[in-house]
mmCIF file of C-alpha atoms in Angstrom:
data_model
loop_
_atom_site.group_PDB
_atom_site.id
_atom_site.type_symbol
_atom_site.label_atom_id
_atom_site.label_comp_id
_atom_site.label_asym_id
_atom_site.label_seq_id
_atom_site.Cartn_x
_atom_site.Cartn_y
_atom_site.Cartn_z
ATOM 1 C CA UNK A 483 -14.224 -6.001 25.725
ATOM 2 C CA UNK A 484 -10.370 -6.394 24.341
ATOM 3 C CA UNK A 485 -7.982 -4.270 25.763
ATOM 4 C CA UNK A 486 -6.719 -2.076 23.635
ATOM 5 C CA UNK A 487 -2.941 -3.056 21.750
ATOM 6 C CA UNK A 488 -0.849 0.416 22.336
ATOM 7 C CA UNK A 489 1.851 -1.063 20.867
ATOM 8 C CA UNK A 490 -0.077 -2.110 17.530
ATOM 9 C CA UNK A 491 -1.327 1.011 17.817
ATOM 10 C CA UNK A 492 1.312 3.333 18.429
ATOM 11 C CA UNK A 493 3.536 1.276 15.432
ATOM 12 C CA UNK A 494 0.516 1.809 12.873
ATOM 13 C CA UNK A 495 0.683 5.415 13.869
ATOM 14 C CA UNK A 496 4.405 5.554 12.890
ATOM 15 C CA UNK A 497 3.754 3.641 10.023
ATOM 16 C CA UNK A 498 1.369 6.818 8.845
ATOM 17 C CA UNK A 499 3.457 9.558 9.899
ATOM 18 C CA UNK A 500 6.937 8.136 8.224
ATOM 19 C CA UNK A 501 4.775 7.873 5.327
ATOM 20 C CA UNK A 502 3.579 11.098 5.245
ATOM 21 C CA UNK A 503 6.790 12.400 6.245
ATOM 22 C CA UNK A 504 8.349 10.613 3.151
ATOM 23 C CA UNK A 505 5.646 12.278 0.750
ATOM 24 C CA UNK A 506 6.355 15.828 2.221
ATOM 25 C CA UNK A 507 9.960 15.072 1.569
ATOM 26 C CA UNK A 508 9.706 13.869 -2.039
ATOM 27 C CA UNK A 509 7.593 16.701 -2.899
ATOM 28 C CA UNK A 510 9.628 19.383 -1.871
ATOM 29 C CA UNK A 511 12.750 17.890 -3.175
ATOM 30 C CA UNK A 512 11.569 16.926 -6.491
ATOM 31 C CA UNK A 513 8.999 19.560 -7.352
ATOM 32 C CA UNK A 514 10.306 22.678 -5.629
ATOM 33 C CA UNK A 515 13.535 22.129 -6.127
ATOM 34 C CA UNK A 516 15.896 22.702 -9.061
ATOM 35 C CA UNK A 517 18.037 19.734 -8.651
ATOM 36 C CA UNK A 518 15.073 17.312 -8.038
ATOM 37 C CA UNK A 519 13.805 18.147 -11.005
ATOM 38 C CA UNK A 520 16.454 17.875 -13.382
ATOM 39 C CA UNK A 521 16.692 14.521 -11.697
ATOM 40 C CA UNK A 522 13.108 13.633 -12.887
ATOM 41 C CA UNK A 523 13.720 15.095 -16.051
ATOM 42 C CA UNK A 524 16.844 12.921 -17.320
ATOM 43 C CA UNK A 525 14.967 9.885 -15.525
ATOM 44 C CA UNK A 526 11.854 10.734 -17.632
ATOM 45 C CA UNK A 527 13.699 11.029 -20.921
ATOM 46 C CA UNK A 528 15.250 8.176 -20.858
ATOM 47 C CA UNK A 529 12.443 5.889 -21.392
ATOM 48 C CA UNK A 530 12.550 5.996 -24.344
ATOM 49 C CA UNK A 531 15.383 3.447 -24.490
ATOM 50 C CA UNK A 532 13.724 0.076 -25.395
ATOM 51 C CA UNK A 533 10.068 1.558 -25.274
ATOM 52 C CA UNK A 534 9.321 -0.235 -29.084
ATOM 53 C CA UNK A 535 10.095 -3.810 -26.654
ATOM 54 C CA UNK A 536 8.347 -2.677 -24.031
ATOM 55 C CA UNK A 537 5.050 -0.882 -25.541
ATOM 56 C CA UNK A 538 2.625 -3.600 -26.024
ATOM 57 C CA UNK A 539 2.699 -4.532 -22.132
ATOM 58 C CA UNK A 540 2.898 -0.905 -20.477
ATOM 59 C CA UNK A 541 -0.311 0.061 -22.655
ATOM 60 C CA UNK A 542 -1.945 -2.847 -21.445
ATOM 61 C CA UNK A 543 -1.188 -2.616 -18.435
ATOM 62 C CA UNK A 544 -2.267 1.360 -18.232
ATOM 63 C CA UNK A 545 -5.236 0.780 -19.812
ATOM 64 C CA UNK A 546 -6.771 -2.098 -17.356
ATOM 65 C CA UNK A 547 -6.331 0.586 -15.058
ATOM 66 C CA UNK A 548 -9.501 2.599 -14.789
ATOM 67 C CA UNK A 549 -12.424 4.089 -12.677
ATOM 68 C CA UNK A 550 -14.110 0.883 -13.550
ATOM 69 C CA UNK A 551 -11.544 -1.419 -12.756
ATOM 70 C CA UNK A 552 -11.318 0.505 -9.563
ATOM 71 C CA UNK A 553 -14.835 0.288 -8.728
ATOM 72 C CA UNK A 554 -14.833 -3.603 -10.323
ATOM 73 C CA UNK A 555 -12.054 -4.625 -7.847
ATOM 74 C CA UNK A 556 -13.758 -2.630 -5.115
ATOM 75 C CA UNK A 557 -16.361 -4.598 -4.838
ATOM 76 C CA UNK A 558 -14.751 -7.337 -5.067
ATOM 77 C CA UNK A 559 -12.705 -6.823 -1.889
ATOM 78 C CA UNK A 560 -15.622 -6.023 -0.158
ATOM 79 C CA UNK A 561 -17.104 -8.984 -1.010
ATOM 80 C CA UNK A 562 -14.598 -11.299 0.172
ATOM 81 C CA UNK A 563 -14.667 -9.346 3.146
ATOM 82 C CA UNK A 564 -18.364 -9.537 3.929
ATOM 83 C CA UNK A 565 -17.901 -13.315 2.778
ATOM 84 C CA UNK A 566 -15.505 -13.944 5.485
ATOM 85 C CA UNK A 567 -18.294 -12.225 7.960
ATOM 86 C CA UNK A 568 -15.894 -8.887 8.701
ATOM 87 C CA UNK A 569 -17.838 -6.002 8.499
ATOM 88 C CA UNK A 570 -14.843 -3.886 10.378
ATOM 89 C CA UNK A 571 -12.879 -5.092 7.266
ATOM 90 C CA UNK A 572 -14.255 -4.551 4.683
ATOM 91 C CA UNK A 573 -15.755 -0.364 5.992
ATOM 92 C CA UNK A 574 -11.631 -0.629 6.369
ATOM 93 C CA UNK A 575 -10.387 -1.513 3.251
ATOM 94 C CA UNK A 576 -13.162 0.783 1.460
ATOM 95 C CA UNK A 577 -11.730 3.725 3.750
ATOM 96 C CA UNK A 578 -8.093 2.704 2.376
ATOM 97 C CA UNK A 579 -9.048 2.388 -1.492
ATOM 98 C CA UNK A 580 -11.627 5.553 -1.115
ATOM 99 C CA UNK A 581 -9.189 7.932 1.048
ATOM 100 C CA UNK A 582 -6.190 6.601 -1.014
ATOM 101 C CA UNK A 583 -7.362 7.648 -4.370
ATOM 102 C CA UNK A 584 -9.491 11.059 -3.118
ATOM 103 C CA UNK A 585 -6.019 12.280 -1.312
ATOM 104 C CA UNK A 586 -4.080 11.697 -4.473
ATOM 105 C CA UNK A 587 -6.473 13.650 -6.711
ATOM 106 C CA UNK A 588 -6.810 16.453 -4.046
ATOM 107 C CA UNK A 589 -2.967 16.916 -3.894
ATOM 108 C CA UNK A 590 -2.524 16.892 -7.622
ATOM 109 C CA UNK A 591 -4.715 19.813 -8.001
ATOM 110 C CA UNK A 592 -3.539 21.423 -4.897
ATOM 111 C CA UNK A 593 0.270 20.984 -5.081
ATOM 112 C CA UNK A 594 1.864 23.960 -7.511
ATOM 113 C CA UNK A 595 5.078 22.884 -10.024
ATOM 114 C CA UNK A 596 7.050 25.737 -10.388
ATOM 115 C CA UNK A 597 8.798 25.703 -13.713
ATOM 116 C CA UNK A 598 12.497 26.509 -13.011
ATOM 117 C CA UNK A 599 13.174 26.226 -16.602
ATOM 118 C CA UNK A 600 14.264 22.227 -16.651
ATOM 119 C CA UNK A 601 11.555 20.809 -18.648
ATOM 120 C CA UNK A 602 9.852 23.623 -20.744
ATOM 121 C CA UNK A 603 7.417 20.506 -22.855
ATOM 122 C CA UNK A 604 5.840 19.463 -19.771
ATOM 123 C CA UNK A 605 5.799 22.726 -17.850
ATOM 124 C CA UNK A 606 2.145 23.882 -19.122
ATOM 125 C CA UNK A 607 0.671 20.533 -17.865
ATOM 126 C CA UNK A 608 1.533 21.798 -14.665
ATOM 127 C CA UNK A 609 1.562 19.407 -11.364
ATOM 128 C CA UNK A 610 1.505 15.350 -11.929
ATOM 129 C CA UNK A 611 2.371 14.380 -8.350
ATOM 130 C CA UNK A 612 0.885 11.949 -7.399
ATOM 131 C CA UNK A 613 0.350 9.645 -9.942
ATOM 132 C CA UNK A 614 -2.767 8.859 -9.937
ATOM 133 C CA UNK A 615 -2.901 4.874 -11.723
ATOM 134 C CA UNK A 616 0.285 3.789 -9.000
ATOM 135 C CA UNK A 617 -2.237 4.907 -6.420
ATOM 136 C CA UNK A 618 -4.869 2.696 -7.878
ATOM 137 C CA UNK A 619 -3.148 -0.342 -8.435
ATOM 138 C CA UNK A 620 -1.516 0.088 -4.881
ATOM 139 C CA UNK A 621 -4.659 0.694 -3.198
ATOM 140 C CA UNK A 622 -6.199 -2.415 -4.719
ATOM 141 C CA UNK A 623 -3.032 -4.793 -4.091
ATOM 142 C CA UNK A 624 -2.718 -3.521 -0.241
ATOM 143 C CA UNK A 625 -6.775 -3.971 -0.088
ATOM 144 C CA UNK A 626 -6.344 -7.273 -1.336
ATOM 145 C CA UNK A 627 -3.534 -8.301 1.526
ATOM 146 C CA UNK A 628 -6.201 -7.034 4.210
ATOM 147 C CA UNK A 629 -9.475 -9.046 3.025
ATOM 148 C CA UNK A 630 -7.677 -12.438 1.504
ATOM 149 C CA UNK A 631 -7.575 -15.302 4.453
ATOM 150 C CA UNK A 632 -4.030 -15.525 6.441
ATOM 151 C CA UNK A 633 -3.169 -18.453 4.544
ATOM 152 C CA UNK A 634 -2.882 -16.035 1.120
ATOM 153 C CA UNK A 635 -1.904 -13.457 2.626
ATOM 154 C CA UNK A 636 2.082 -14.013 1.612
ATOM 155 C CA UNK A 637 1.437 -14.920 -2.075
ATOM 156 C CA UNK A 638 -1.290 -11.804 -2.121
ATOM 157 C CA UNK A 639 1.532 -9.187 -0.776
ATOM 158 C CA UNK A 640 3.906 -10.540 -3.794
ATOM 159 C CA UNK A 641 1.539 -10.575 -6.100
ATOM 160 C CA UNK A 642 0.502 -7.533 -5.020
ATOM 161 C CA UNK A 643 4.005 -5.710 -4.949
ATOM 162 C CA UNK A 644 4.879 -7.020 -8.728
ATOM 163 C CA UNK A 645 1.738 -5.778 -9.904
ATOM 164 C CA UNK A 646 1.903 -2.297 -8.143
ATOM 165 C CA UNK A 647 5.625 -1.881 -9.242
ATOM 166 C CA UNK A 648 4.259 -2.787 -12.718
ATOM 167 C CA UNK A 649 1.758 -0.100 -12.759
ATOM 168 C CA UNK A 650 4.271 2.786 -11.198
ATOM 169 C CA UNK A 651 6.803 1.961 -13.513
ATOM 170 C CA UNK A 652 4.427 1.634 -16.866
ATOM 171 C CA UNK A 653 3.244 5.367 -15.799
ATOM 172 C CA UNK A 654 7.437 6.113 -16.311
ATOM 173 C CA UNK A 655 7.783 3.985 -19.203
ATOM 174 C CA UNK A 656 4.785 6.123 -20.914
ATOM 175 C CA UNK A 657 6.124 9.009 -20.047
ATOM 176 C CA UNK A 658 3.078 9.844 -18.407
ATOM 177 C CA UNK A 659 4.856 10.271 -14.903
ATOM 178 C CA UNK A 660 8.047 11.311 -13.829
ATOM 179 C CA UNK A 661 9.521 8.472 -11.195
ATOM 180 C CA UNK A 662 8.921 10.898 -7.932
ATOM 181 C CA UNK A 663 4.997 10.891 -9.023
ATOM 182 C CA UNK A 664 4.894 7.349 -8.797
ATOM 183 C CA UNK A 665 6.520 7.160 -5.638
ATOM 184 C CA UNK A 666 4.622 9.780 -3.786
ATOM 185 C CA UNK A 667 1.574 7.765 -4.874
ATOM 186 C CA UNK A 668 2.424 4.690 -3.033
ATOM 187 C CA UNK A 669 3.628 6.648 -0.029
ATOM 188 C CA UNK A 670 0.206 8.116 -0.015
ATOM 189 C CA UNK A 671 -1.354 4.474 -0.253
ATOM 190 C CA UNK A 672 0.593 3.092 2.701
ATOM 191 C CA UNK A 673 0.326 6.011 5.191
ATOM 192 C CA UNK A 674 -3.544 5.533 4.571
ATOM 193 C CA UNK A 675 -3.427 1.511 4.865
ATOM 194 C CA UNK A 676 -1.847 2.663 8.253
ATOM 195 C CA UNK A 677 -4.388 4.818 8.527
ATOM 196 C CA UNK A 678 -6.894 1.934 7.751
ATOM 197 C CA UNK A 679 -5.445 -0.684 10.402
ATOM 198 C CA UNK A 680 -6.335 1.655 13.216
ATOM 199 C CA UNK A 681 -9.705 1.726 12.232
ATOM 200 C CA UNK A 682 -10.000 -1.475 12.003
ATOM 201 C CA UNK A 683 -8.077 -2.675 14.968
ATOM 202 C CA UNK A 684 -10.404 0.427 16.954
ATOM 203 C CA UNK A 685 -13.619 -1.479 15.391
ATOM 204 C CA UNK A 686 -12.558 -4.792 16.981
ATOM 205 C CA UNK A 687 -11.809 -3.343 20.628
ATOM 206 C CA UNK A 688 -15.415 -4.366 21.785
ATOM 207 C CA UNK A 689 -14.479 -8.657 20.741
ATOM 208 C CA UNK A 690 -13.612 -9.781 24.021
ATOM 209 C CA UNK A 691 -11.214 -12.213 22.686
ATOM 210 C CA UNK A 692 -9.404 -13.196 19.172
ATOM 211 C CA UNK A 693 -7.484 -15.834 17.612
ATOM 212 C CA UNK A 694 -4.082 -14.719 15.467
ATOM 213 C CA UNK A 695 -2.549 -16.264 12.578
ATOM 214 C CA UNK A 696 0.721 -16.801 12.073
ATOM 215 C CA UNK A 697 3.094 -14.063 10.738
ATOM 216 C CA UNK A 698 4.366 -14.385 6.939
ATOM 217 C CA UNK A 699 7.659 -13.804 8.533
ATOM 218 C CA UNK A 700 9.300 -15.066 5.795
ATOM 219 C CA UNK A 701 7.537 -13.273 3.103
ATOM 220 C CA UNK A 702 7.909 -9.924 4.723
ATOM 221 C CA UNK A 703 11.510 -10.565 5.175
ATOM 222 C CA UNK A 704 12.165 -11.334 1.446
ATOM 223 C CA UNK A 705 10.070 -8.540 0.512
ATOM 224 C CA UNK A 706 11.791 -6.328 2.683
ATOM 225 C CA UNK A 707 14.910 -7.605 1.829
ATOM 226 C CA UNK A 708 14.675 -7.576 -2.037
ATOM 227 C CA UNK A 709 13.179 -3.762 -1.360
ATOM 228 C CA UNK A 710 15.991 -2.232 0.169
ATOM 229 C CA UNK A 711 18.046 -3.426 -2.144
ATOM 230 C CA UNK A 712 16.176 -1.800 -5.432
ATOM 231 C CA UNK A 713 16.540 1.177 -3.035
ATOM 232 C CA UNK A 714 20.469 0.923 -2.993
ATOM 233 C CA UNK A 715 20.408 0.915 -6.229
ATOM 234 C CA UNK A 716 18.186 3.585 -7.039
ATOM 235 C CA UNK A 717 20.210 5.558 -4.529
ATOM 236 C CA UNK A 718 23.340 4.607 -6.650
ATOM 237 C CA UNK A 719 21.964 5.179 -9.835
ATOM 238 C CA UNK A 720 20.724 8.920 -8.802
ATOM 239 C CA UNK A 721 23.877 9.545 -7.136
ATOM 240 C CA UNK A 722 25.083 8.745 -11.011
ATOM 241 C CA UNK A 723 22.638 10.425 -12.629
ATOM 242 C CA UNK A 724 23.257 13.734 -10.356
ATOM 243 C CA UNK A 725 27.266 14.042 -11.672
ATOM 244 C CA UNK A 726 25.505 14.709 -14.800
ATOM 245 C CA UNK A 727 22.336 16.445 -14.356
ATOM 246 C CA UNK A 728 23.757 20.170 -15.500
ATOM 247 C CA UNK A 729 24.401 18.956 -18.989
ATOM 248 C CA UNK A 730 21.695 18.885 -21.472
ATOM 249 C CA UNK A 731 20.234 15.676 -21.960
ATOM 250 C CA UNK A 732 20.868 15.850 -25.825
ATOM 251 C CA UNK A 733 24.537 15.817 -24.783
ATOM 252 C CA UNK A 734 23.818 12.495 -22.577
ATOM 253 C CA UNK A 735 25.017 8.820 -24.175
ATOM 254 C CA UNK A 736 22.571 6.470 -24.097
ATOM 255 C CA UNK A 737 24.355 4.372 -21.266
ATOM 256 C CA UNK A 738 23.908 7.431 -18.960
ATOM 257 C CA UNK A 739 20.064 7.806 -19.814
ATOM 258 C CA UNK A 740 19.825 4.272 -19.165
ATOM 259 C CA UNK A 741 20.697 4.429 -15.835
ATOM 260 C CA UNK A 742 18.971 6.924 -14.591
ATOM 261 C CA UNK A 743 15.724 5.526 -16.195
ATOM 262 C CA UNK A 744 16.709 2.413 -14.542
ATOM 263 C CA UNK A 745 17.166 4.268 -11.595
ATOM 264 C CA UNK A 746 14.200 5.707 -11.393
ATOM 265 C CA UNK A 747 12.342 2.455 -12.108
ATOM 266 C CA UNK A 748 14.322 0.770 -9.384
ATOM 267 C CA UNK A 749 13.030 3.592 -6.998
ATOM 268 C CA UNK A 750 9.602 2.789 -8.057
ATOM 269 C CA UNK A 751 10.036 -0.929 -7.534
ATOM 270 C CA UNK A 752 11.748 -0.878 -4.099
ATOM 271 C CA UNK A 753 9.261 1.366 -2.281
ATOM 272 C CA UNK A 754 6.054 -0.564 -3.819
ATOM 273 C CA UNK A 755 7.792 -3.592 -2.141
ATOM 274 C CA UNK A 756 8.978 -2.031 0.844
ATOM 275 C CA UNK A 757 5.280 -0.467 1.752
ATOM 276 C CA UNK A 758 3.665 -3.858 1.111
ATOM 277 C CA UNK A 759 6.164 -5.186 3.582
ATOM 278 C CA UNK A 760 5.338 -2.914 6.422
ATOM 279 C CA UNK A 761 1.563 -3.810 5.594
ATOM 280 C CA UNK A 762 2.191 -7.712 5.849
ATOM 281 C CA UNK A 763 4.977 -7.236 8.830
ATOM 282 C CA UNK A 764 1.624 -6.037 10.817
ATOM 283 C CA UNK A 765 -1.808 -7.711 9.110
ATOM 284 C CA UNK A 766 -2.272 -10.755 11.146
ATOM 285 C CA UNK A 767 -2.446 -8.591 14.450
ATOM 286 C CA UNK A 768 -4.736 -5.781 12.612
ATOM 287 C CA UNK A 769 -7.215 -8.870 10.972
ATOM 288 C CA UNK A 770 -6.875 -11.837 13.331
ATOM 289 C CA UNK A 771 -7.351 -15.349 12.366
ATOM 290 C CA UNK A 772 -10.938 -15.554 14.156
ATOM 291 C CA UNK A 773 -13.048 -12.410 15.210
ATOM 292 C CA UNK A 774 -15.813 -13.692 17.382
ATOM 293 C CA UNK A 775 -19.862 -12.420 17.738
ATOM 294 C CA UNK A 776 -20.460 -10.736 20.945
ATOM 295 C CA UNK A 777 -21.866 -14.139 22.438
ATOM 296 C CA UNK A 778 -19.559 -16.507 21.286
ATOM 297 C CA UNK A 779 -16.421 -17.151 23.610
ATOM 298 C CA UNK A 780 -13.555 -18.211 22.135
ATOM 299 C CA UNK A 781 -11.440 -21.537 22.914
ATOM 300 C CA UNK A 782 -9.401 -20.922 25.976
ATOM 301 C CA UNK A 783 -10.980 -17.475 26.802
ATOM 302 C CA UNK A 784 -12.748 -17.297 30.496
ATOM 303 C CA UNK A 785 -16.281 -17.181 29.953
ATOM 304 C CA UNK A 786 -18.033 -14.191 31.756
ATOM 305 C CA UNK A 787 -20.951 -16.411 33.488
ATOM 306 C CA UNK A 788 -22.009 -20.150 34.661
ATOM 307 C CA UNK A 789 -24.779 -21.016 32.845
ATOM 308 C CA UNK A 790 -27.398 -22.207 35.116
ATOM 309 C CA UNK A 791 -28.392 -25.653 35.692
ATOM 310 C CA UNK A 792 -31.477 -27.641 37.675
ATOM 311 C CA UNK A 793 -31.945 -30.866 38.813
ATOM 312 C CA UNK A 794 -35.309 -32.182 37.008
ATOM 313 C CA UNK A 795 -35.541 -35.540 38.815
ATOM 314 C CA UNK A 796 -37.992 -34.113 41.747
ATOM 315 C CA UNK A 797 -40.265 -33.859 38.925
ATOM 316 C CA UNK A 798 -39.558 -37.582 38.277
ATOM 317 C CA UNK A 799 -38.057 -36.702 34.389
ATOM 318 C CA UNK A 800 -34.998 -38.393 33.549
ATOM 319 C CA UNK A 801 -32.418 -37.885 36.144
ATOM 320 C CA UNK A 802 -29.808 -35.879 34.422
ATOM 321 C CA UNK A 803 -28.398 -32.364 34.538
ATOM 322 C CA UNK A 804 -30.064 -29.946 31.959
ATOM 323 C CA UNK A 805 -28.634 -27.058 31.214
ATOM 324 C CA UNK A 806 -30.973 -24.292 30.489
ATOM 325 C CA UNK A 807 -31.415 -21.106 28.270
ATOM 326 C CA UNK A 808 -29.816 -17.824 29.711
#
């Protein structure tokens, strides 16, 4: 049996809980309090600078989201998975997509708005948070980093974080979600691919030996990288946007709406890419490069017993070493 990684294991589980820390934090910041909303508001409001440009690709990209492009790309996964002969993987990435999207919808109908008067138009729609396509497209995109062989894994995770960052920003663009919705969504995602990654990793303890991959050390760091710095300037642009935020947003220019649409859609970008960095930093420990069967040892691994052998020539047969059948 492997020995169990603590270390893999203890990371993935503080993976989870900074995620879910993160999600606790943006919720009570930007839908219980005053300030955090007003921030969402003026974010929200100004999308609609440049949305004639921008219309034709945010509807399409909205609209290829769906329960049956969810269900489509599901199977998919699971079939490269199964493909690849990892059962583990492919329960694991079903548990991701499946918990993913059934904790989003359970906190949007459990978490309360309050309206504190900042946006009275939206206040009878009530709670938005999470948004519920980010969580879809992230889902999918982190599924997709899991299944795909190591050698794809690095042009999967950027593929992966452009699309996702696509989606969450689209939702913002639409005006369908306010920037915080988006965000919760894809800390949601990645405290359940943590989530995920244990399971998996658990499901592989009774493999008495594996085979890993390389790192994409170089993708994660440019992911990572590029990430944090959307997140600087988000951070910038709300600190911008918050000198401003007790004026009505009639009284804004269009340069201040700008950037704190901008700011919002940085915020948006930076944590798709920074979660699909923290997925990739770990994936070729979680999934290894070869998983053997139960009876199959691995190159350099000790094997557990000598075969047996006989020597046939008493029985006047060709006088060489057989090696027989356990």
């Amino acid at each position: 049996m492997r020995g169990w990684p603590i270390g893999l294991a203890l990371w993935l589980v503080f993976l989870a809980a900074v995620e879910a820390a993160g999600f606790l934090a943006v919720w009570r910041f930007f839908v219980d309090s005053v300030q955090g909303q007003q921030l969402d508001f003026v974010a929200i409001t100004g999308n609609s600078i440049g949305r004639v440009r921008l219309e034709s690709l945010v509807h399409n990209t909205l609209n290829g989201i769906s329960i049956v492009s969810l269900t489509a790309a599901t199977i998919a996964i699971g079939f490269i998975a199964l493909a690849r002969r990892r059962v583990a993987l492919a329960v694991g990435a079903l548990l991701l997509i499946g918990g993913a999207n059934a904790t989003t919808q359970l906190f949007k109908a459990l978490i309360y708005r309050p309206d504190l008067g900042v946006d009275p138009e939206r206040a009878a729609a009530g709670n938005s948070l999470p948004s519920g396509h980010t969580t879809i497209a992230a889902s999918v995109a982190v599924a997709l980093v899991l299944v795909v062989p190591s050698k794809a894994r690095g042009p999967a995770a950027l593929l992966g974080a452009v699309f996702t960052s696509l989606a969450g920003v689209a939702t913002l663009s639409a005006g369908w979600h306010r920037p915080s919705d988006a965000v919760a969504a894809l800390l949601v995602v990645g405290a359940w691919a943590a989530v995920a990654g244990l399971f998996i990793v658990l499901a592989q303890r009774r493999h008495g030996g594996v085979s890993y991959g390389p790192p994409s050390a170089y993708t994660t760091l440019f992911l990572a990288l590029v990430s944090l710095g959307l997140l600087l300037g988000a951070v910038l642009c709300l600190r911008l946007t918050d000198d401003v935020i007790t004026r009505s947003v009639e009284d804004l220019s269009r340069r201040r709406l700008f950037v704190a649409y901008a700011g919002g859609a940085l915020g948006i970008t930076g944590t798709a890419g920074l979660m699909i960095a923290a997925v990739l930093s770990t994936v070729h420990r979680v999934v290894p490069h070869l998983v053997p069967d139960d009876e199959t040892p691995v190159e350099g691994a000790p094997l557990s017993s000598e075969l047996p052998t006989v020597d046939l020539r008493a029985a006047g047969d060709d006088p060489t070493t057989q090696v027989l059948p356990s």
